[in-house]
Amino acid sequence: MNRQLIAYLAAIVLLAALPALGGYPIFIMKVMCYALFACAFNLLLGYTGLLSFGHAAFLGLAAYACGQSLAIWGWPTAGGLLFGTAAAGVLGLVFGILSIRRSGIYFAMITLALAQMLFFYFLQAPFTGGEDGLQGIPRGSILGLDLSRDINLYYVVLAIFVLGYALIWRTVHSPFGQVLKAIRENEPRMISLGYDVDRFKLLAFVLSATLAGLAGATKSLVFVSATLSDATWQMSGMVILMTLIGGMGTLTGPVLGAVIVVALENKVGEFGRFLMQQTGIEWFRVLGESVTIVIGLIFIVCVLAFRRGIVGEWLAWRQKTG
């Protein structure tokens, strides 16, 4: 446990030092937002065994709610973040009540259907800006820090990510987390032991949705916008890929998965644009826009060769070698 704590502290120190070492603050903040989103999703899939195909709804709603409160209502930044997070939590409660009584593919399809209903509402609602999105969200300030400066915002996002990750870590290692893992492994046995399984699933769903909302609200500050892409089914699929590639049911796996996917999105897009500029061949633009093809190929390789995900396979290898 001490070694694990030292590793976490070293990771935090490294993240804090990255801007000074030449890292790009916006890129790293994007990674941290998606990593928190993936960790929140992993709490539901990896530790409770519930596959949600609609988790982007919480990311998108929180982004729009935070943006609306800051840009239109003039709320302080902290209030906007809390409002976006709370809105996602309430939506998670509604979605959870409607879906947790089903399991397997039925649960997944219900969450997908509910998320698509919300997406089409966002597409037509006047406050979202439709396909243009909600632009010009003011960053404001927190505790006297001017968040219009990227470096100040970076450390606020880092603090949010660390607190969110710590909450997930504590949840997983609590008696509540042990019950969730037992439900994942053998739900009928937990019912026979007298546990209210639906209540535990609902609590896990709401907590996961709330943390996903925190990631969405934070992301809207980083990019000063909230768009429909945050609420699409493709985003729900992307967070599943992050979790499975990194390692479902591990704490660090979704973080690694988020790093890989976000890095691929940026590098493949840049590579495609570079080839198009050098050759003048428009086809190479597709390489930049179709990054999901590359990510899909990596996912296939991981499923075939690393079924537990990268971190999961590494942990399994360590156990075998002692």
Short mmCIF file of C-alpha atoms in Angstrom, two decimals:
data_model
loop_
_atom_site.label_atom_id
_atom_site.label_comp_id
_atom_site.label_asym_id
_atom_site.label_seq_id
_atom_site.Cartn_x
_atom_site.Cartn_y
_atom_site.Cartn_z
CA MET A 1 0.00 0.00 0.00
CA ASN A 2 2.88 2.36 0.78
CA ARG A 3 4.42 1.63 -2.62
CA GLN A 4 1.11 2.36 -4.28
CA LEU A 5 0.78 5.65 -2.39
CA ILE A 6 4.31 6.64 -3.39
CA ALA A 7 3.49 5.83 -7.03
CA TYR A 8 0.37 8.00 -6.91
CA LEU A 9 2.25 10.89 -5.30
CA ALA A 10 4.98 10.61 -7.93
CA ALA A 11 2.35 10.69 -10.69
CA ILE A 12 0.78 13.82 -9.19
CA VAL A 13 4.18 15.54 -8.95
CA LEU A 14 4.92 14.60 -12.57
CA LEU A 15 1.57 15.98 -13.75
CA ALA A 16 2.17 19.18 -11.81
CA ALA A 17 5.60 19.58 -13.41
CA LEU A 18 4.61 18.75 -16.99
CA PRO A 19 3.87 22.36 -18.09
CA ALA A 20 7.33 23.40 -16.90
CA LEU A 21 8.85 20.43 -18.75
CA GLY A 22 7.38 21.57 -22.05
CA GLY A 23 4.04 19.77 -21.96
CA TYR A 24 1.02 21.27 -23.69
CA PRO A 25 -1.46 22.32 -20.98
CA ILE A 26 -4.58 22.13 -23.18
CA PHE A 27 -3.72 18.62 -24.40
CA ILE A 28 -2.96 17.36 -20.89
CA MET A 29 -6.16 18.93 -19.53
CA LYS A 30 -8.11 17.17 -22.27
CA VAL A 31 -6.50 13.88 -21.27
CA MET A 32 -7.37 14.44 -17.60
CA CYS A 33 -11.02 15.24 -18.41
CA TYR A 34 -11.41 12.10 -20.50
CA ALA A 35 -9.47 10.05 -17.95
CA LEU A 36 -11.90 11.12 -15.20
CA PHE A 37 -14.80 10.30 -17.54
CA ALA A 38 -13.35 6.84 -18.23
CA CYS A 39 -12.68 6.19 -14.53
CA ALA A 40 -16.28 7.12 -13.73
CA PHE A 41 -17.54 4.75 -16.43
CA ASN A 42 -15.22 2.00 -15.17
CA LEU A 43 -16.80 2.27 -11.73
CA LEU A 44 -20.04 1.14 -13.34
CA LEU A 45 -18.72 -1.42 -15.85
CA GLY A 46 -15.53 -2.70 -14.27
CA TYR A 47 -16.69 -2.87 -10.64
CA THR A 48 -20.46 -3.30 -10.90
CA GLY A 49 -20.74 -5.17 -14.18
CA LEU A 50 -23.21 -2.76 -15.81
CA LEU A 51 -22.50 -1.80 -19.44
CA SER A 52 -23.99 1.60 -20.21
CA PHE A 53 -24.16 2.72 -23.84
CA GLY A 54 -25.45 6.17 -22.86
CA HIS A 55 -22.80 7.63 -20.57
CA ALA A 56 -22.13 10.52 -22.95
CA ALA A 57 -25.49 11.95 -21.88
CA PHE A 58 -24.02 12.85 -18.49
CA LEU A 59 -20.89 14.35 -20.02
CA GLY A 60 -22.96 16.43 -22.46
CA LEU A 61 -25.62 17.57 -19.99
CA ALA A 62 -23.00 18.73 -17.48
CA ALA A 63 -21.14 20.65 -20.19
CA TYR A 64 -24.31 22.43 -21.33
CA ALA A 65 -25.51 23.09 -17.76
CA CYS A 66 -22.15 24.51 -16.71
CA GLY A 67 -21.91 26.61 -19.88
CA GLN A 68 -25.45 27.93 -19.50
CA SER A 69 -24.91 28.94 -15.88
CA LEU A 70 -21.62 30.71 -16.65
CA ALA A 71 -22.30 32.29 -20.05
CA ILE A 72 -26.00 33.19 -19.72
CA TRP A 73 -26.78 33.39 -16.02
CA GLY A 74 -23.45 34.87 -14.99
CA TRP A 75 -22.74 32.44 -12.15
CA PRO A 76 -19.27 32.14 -10.57
CA THR A 77 -17.07 29.40 -11.97
CA ALA A 78 -17.29 27.13 -8.92
CA GLY A 79 -21.08 27.43 -8.96
CA GLY A 80 -21.19 26.50 -12.64
CA LEU A 81 -19.03 23.42 -12.09
CA LEU A 82 -21.19 22.29 -9.17
CA PHE A 83 -24.40 22.93 -11.11
CA GLY A 84 -23.21 20.91 -14.11
CA THR A 85 -22.09 18.06 -11.86
CA ALA A 86 -25.35 18.08 -9.91
CA ALA A 87 -27.41 18.12 -13.12
CA ALA A 88 -25.60 15.00 -14.32
CA GLY A 89 -26.21 13.33 -10.95
CA VAL A 90 -29.95 14.02 -11.13
CA LEU A 91 -30.07 12.71 -14.69
CA GLY A 92 -28.18 9.63 -13.51
CA LEU A 93 -30.84 9.07 -10.86
CA VAL A 94 -33.59 9.24 -13.50
CA PHE A 95 -31.73 7.01 -15.96
CA GLY A 96 -30.83 4.58 -13.20
CA ILE A 97 -34.40 4.21 -11.92
CA LEU A 98 -35.55 3.44 -15.45
CA SER A 99 -32.78 1.01 -16.36
CA ILE A 100 -31.28 -0.91 -13.41
CA ARG A 101 -34.15 -3.40 -13.18
CA ARG A 102 -32.87 -4.87 -16.42
CA SER A 103 -29.48 -6.45 -17.03
CA GLY A 104 -27.17 -7.37 -19.86
CA ILE A 105 -28.05 -6.18 -23.35
CA TYR A 106 -31.45 -4.89 -22.18
CA PHE A 107 -29.81 -2.54 -19.70
CA ALA A 108 -27.34 -1.35 -22.36
CA MET A 109 -30.11 -0.70 -24.91
CA ILE A 110 -32.24 1.22 -22.41
CA THR A 111 -29.34 3.53 -21.54
CA LEU A 112 -28.59 4.02 -25.24
CA ALA A 113 -32.23 4.86 -26.01
CA LEU A 114 -32.45 7.36 -23.15
CA ALA A 115 -29.19 9.01 -24.17
CA GLN A 116 -30.35 9.32 -27.80
CA MET A 117 -33.57 10.96 -26.66
CA LEU A 118 -31.53 13.52 -24.75
CA PHE A 119 -29.21 14.04 -27.74
CA PHE A 120 -32.13 14.91 -30.04
CA TYR A 121 -33.44 17.29 -27.38
CA PHE A 122 -30.04 19.01 -27.31
CA LEU A 123 -30.09 19.19 -31.12
CA GLN A 124 -33.35 21.17 -31.11
CA ALA A 125 -33.21 23.09 -27.81
CA PRO A 126 -32.52 26.82 -28.26
CA PHE A 127 -30.11 27.15 -25.32
CA THR A 128 -27.65 24.59 -26.71
CA GLY A 129 -26.96 26.43 -29.96
CA GLY A 130 -27.87 23.36 -32.01
CA GLU A 131 -25.07 22.14 -34.26
CA ASP A 132 -23.02 25.26 -33.50
CA GLY A 133 -22.91 24.45 -29.80
CA LEU A 134 -22.68 26.78 -26.84
CA GLN A 135 -19.64 28.96 -27.49
CA GLY A 136 -17.72 31.59 -25.54
CA ILE A 137 -18.13 30.08 -22.07
CA PRO A 138 -16.23 32.36 -19.65
CA ARG A 139 -13.69 30.64 -17.44
CA GLY A 140 -13.89 33.23 -14.68
CA SER A 141 -11.85 32.65 -11.56
CA ILE A 142 -11.60 30.31 -8.58
CA LEU A 143 -10.03 31.33 -5.26
CA GLY A 144 -8.61 34.42 -6.93
CA LEU A 145 -6.96 32.48 -9.76
CA ASP A 146 -7.63 33.95 -13.20
CA LEU A 147 -8.63 30.89 -15.22
CA SER A 148 -8.30 32.71 -18.54
CA ARG A 149 -4.60 31.85 -18.17
CA ASP A 150 -4.12 28.24 -19.25
CA ILE A 151 -1.54 27.51 -16.56
CA ASN A 152 -3.91 28.54 -13.76
CA LEU A 153 -6.73 26.47 -15.23
CA TYR A 154 -4.33 23.53 -15.59
CA TYR A 155 -3.77 23.25 -11.85
CA VAL A 156 -7.49 23.59 -11.14
CA VAL A 157 -8.22 20.75 -13.57
CA LEU A 158 -5.42 18.72 -11.99
CA ALA A 159 -6.96 19.24 -8.54
CA ILE A 160 -10.40 18.20 -9.85
CA PHE A 161 -8.97 15.08 -11.48
CA VAL A 162 -7.04 14.06 -8.35
CA LEU A 163 -10.08 14.57 -6.12
CA GLY A 164 -12.33 12.63 -8.52
CA TYR A 165 -9.82 9.79 -8.81
CA ALA A 166 -9.36 9.71 -5.02
CA LEU A 167 -13.13 9.44 -4.55
CA ILE A 168 -13.26 6.50 -6.98
CA TRP A 169 -10.30 4.84 -5.23
CA ARG A 170 -11.98 5.24 -1.85
CA THR A 171 -15.26 3.90 -3.19
CA VAL A 172 -13.63 0.81 -4.68
CA HIS A 173 -11.77 0.04 -1.44
CA SER A 174 -14.77 0.63 0.83
CA PRO A 175 -17.33 -1.97 2.00
CA PHE A 176 -19.68 -0.45 -0.57
CA GLY A 177 -17.13 -1.18 -3.30
CA GLN A 178 -16.74 -4.76 -2.11
CA VAL A 179 -20.49 -5.23 -2.40
CA LEU A 180 -20.41 -3.86 -5.95
CA LYS A 181 -17.70 -6.33 -6.93
CA ALA A 182 -19.67 -9.17 -5.35
CA ILE A 183 -22.74 -8.14 -7.37
CA ARG A 184 -20.62 -8.19 -10.51
CA GLU A 185 -19.32 -11.68 -9.74
CA ASN A 186 -22.53 -13.35 -8.51
CA GLU A 187 -25.68 -11.25 -8.32
CA PRO A 188 -28.08 -14.12 -7.43
CA ARG A 189 -25.92 -15.03 -4.43
CA MET A 190 -25.98 -11.43 -3.17
CA ILE A 191 -29.78 -11.40 -3.46
CA SER A 192 -29.96 -14.66 -1.52
CA LEU A 193 -27.81 -13.10 1.23
CA GLY A 194 -30.40 -10.36 1.66
CA TYR A 195 -28.71 -7.45 -0.12
CA ASP A 196 -30.90 -4.91 -1.90
CA VAL A 197 -29.02 -5.29 -5.17
CA ASP A 198 -31.07 -2.72 -7.08
CA ARG A 199 -30.32 -0.06 -4.48
CA PHE A 200 -26.57 -0.70 -4.71
CA LYS A 201 -26.72 -0.61 -8.51
CA LEU A 202 -28.64 2.66 -8.41
CA LEU A 203 -26.11 4.24 -6.04
CA ALA A 204 -23.24 3.11 -8.27
CA PHE A 205 -25.04 4.46 -11.36
CA VAL A 206 -25.67 7.86 -9.78
CA LEU A 207 -22.09 8.15 -8.51
CA SER A 208 -20.72 7.20 -11.92
CA ALA A 209 -23.01 9.71 -13.65
CA THR A 210 -22.05 12.47 -11.21
CA LEU A 211 -18.33 11.97 -11.76
CA ALA A 212 -18.87 11.81 -15.52
CA GLY A 213 -20.72 15.11 -15.16
CA LEU A 214 -17.78 16.60 -13.28
CA ALA A 215 -15.57 15.63 -16.22
CA GLY A 216 -18.01 17.21 -18.68
CA ALA A 217 -18.33 20.46 -16.74
CA THR A 218 -14.55 20.71 -16.45
CA LYS A 219 -14.12 20.00 -20.17
CA SER A 220 -16.48 22.88 -21.02
CA LEU A 221 -14.15 25.22 -19.12
CA VAL A 222 -11.06 23.90 -20.88
CA PHE A 223 -12.48 24.38 -24.38
CA VAL A 224 -14.83 27.29 -23.46
CA SER A 225 -17.59 25.50 -25.34
CA ALA A 226 -20.15 22.71 -25.11
CA THR A 227 -21.06 20.89 -28.32
CA LEU A 228 -23.24 18.03 -29.51
CA SER A 229 -20.18 15.82 -29.89
CA ASP A 230 -20.09 15.56 -26.08
CA ALA A 231 -23.49 13.84 -26.07
CA THR A 232 -23.31 11.54 -29.11
CA TRP A 233 -23.41 7.74 -29.00
CA GLN A 234 -19.91 7.82 -30.50
CA MET A 235 -18.66 9.44 -27.30
CA SER A 236 -20.29 6.66 -25.29
CA GLY A 237 -18.49 4.16 -27.51
CA MET A 238 -15.23 6.03 -27.09
CA VAL A 239 -15.31 5.80 -23.30
CA ILE A 240 -15.99 2.05 -23.57
CA LEU A 241 -12.89 1.73 -25.77
CA MET A 242 -10.79 3.72 -23.30
CA THR A 243 -11.85 1.43 -20.47
CA LEU A 244 -11.40 -1.84 -22.33
CA ILE A 245 -8.06 -0.91 -23.91
CA GLY A 246 -6.60 0.27 -20.61
CA GLY A 247 -8.06 -2.46 -18.45
CA MET A 248 -11.60 -2.89 -17.17
CA GLY A 249 -11.84 -3.32 -13.41
CA THR A 250 -8.50 -1.63 -12.74
CA LEU A 251 -8.01 1.86 -11.34
CA THR A 252 -5.22 3.00 -13.65
CA GLY A 253 -6.40 1.20 -16.80
CA PRO A 254 -8.99 3.79 -17.87
CA VAL A 255 -6.42 6.56 -17.37
CA LEU A 256 -3.97 4.78 -19.69
CA GLY A 257 -6.79 4.11 -22.16
CA ALA A 258 -7.71 7.81 -22.19
CA VAL A 259 -4.08 8.78 -22.84
CA ILE A 260 -3.86 6.35 -25.78
CA VAL A 261 -7.16 7.37 -27.37
CA VAL A 262 -6.68 11.14 -27.00
CA ALA A 263 -3.09 10.91 -28.27
CA LEU A 264 -4.25 8.90 -31.30
CA GLU A 265 -7.01 11.40 -32.03
CA ASN A 266 -4.47 14.21 -32.14
CA LYS A 267 -1.58 12.46 -33.89
CA VAL A 268 -3.58 10.62 -36.56
CA GLY A 269 -5.43 13.82 -37.39
CA GLU A 270 -2.18 15.79 -37.65
CA PHE A 271 -0.57 13.05 -39.76
CA GLY A 272 -3.50 12.98 -42.18
CA ARG A 273 -3.43 16.76 -42.61
CA PHE A 274 0.34 16.69 -43.11
CA LEU A 275 0.10 14.05 -45.87
CA MET A 276 -2.66 16.00 -47.60
CA GLN A 277 -0.58 19.19 -47.54
CA GLN A 278 2.50 17.41 -48.88
CA THR A 279 0.79 15.42 -51.62
CA GLY A 280 -2.31 17.44 -52.37
CA ILE A 281 -4.33 14.21 -52.31
CA GLU A 282 -7.66 14.83 -50.62
CA TRP A 283 -7.99 11.14 -49.65
CA PHE A 284 -5.46 11.65 -46.87
CA ARG A 285 -7.96 13.99 -45.19
CA VAL A 286 -9.96 10.83 -44.43
CA LEU A 287 -7.02 9.51 -42.43
CA GLY A 288 -7.26 12.54 -40.21
CA GLU A 289 -11.03 12.44 -39.85
CA SER A 290 -11.40 8.67 -39.49
CA VAL A 291 -9.27 8.23 -36.39
CA THR A 292 -11.89 5.81 -35.07
CA ILE A 293 -10.73 3.29 -37.69
CA VAL A 294 -7.23 3.31 -36.22
CA ILE A 295 -8.60 3.15 -32.67
CA GLY A 296 -10.89 0.29 -33.72
CA LEU A 297 -7.94 -1.70 -35.07
CA ILE A 298 -6.08 -1.19 -31.80
CA PHE A 299 -9.19 -2.30 -29.93
CA ILE A 300 -9.37 -5.50 -32.00
CA VAL A 301 -5.72 -6.25 -31.24
CA CYS A 302 -6.31 -5.64 -27.53
CA VAL A 303 -9.36 -7.92 -27.50
CA LEU A 304 -7.46 -10.70 -29.26
CA ALA A 305 -4.13 -10.38 -27.44
CA PHE A 306 -4.90 -8.48 -24.21
CA ARG A 307 -8.38 -9.49 -23.11
CA ARG A 308 -7.91 -7.96 -19.67
CA GLY A 309 -6.64 -4.71 -21.18
CA ILE A 310 -3.08 -3.44 -20.98
CA VAL A 311 -3.01 -2.82 -17.23
CA GLY A 312 -5.07 -5.94 -16.51
CA GLU A 313 -2.63 -8.16 -18.41
CA TRP A 314 0.32 -6.54 -16.67
CA LEU A 315 -1.23 -7.14 -13.23
CA ALA A 316 -2.00 -10.77 -14.17
CA TRP A 317 1.62 -11.26 -15.31
CA ARG A 318 2.91 -9.83 -12.03
CA GLN A 319 0.75 -12.24 -10.05
CA LYS A 320 2.03 -15.22 -12.04
CA THR A 321 5.66 -14.24 -11.64
CA GLY A 322 5.20 -13.51 -7.93
#
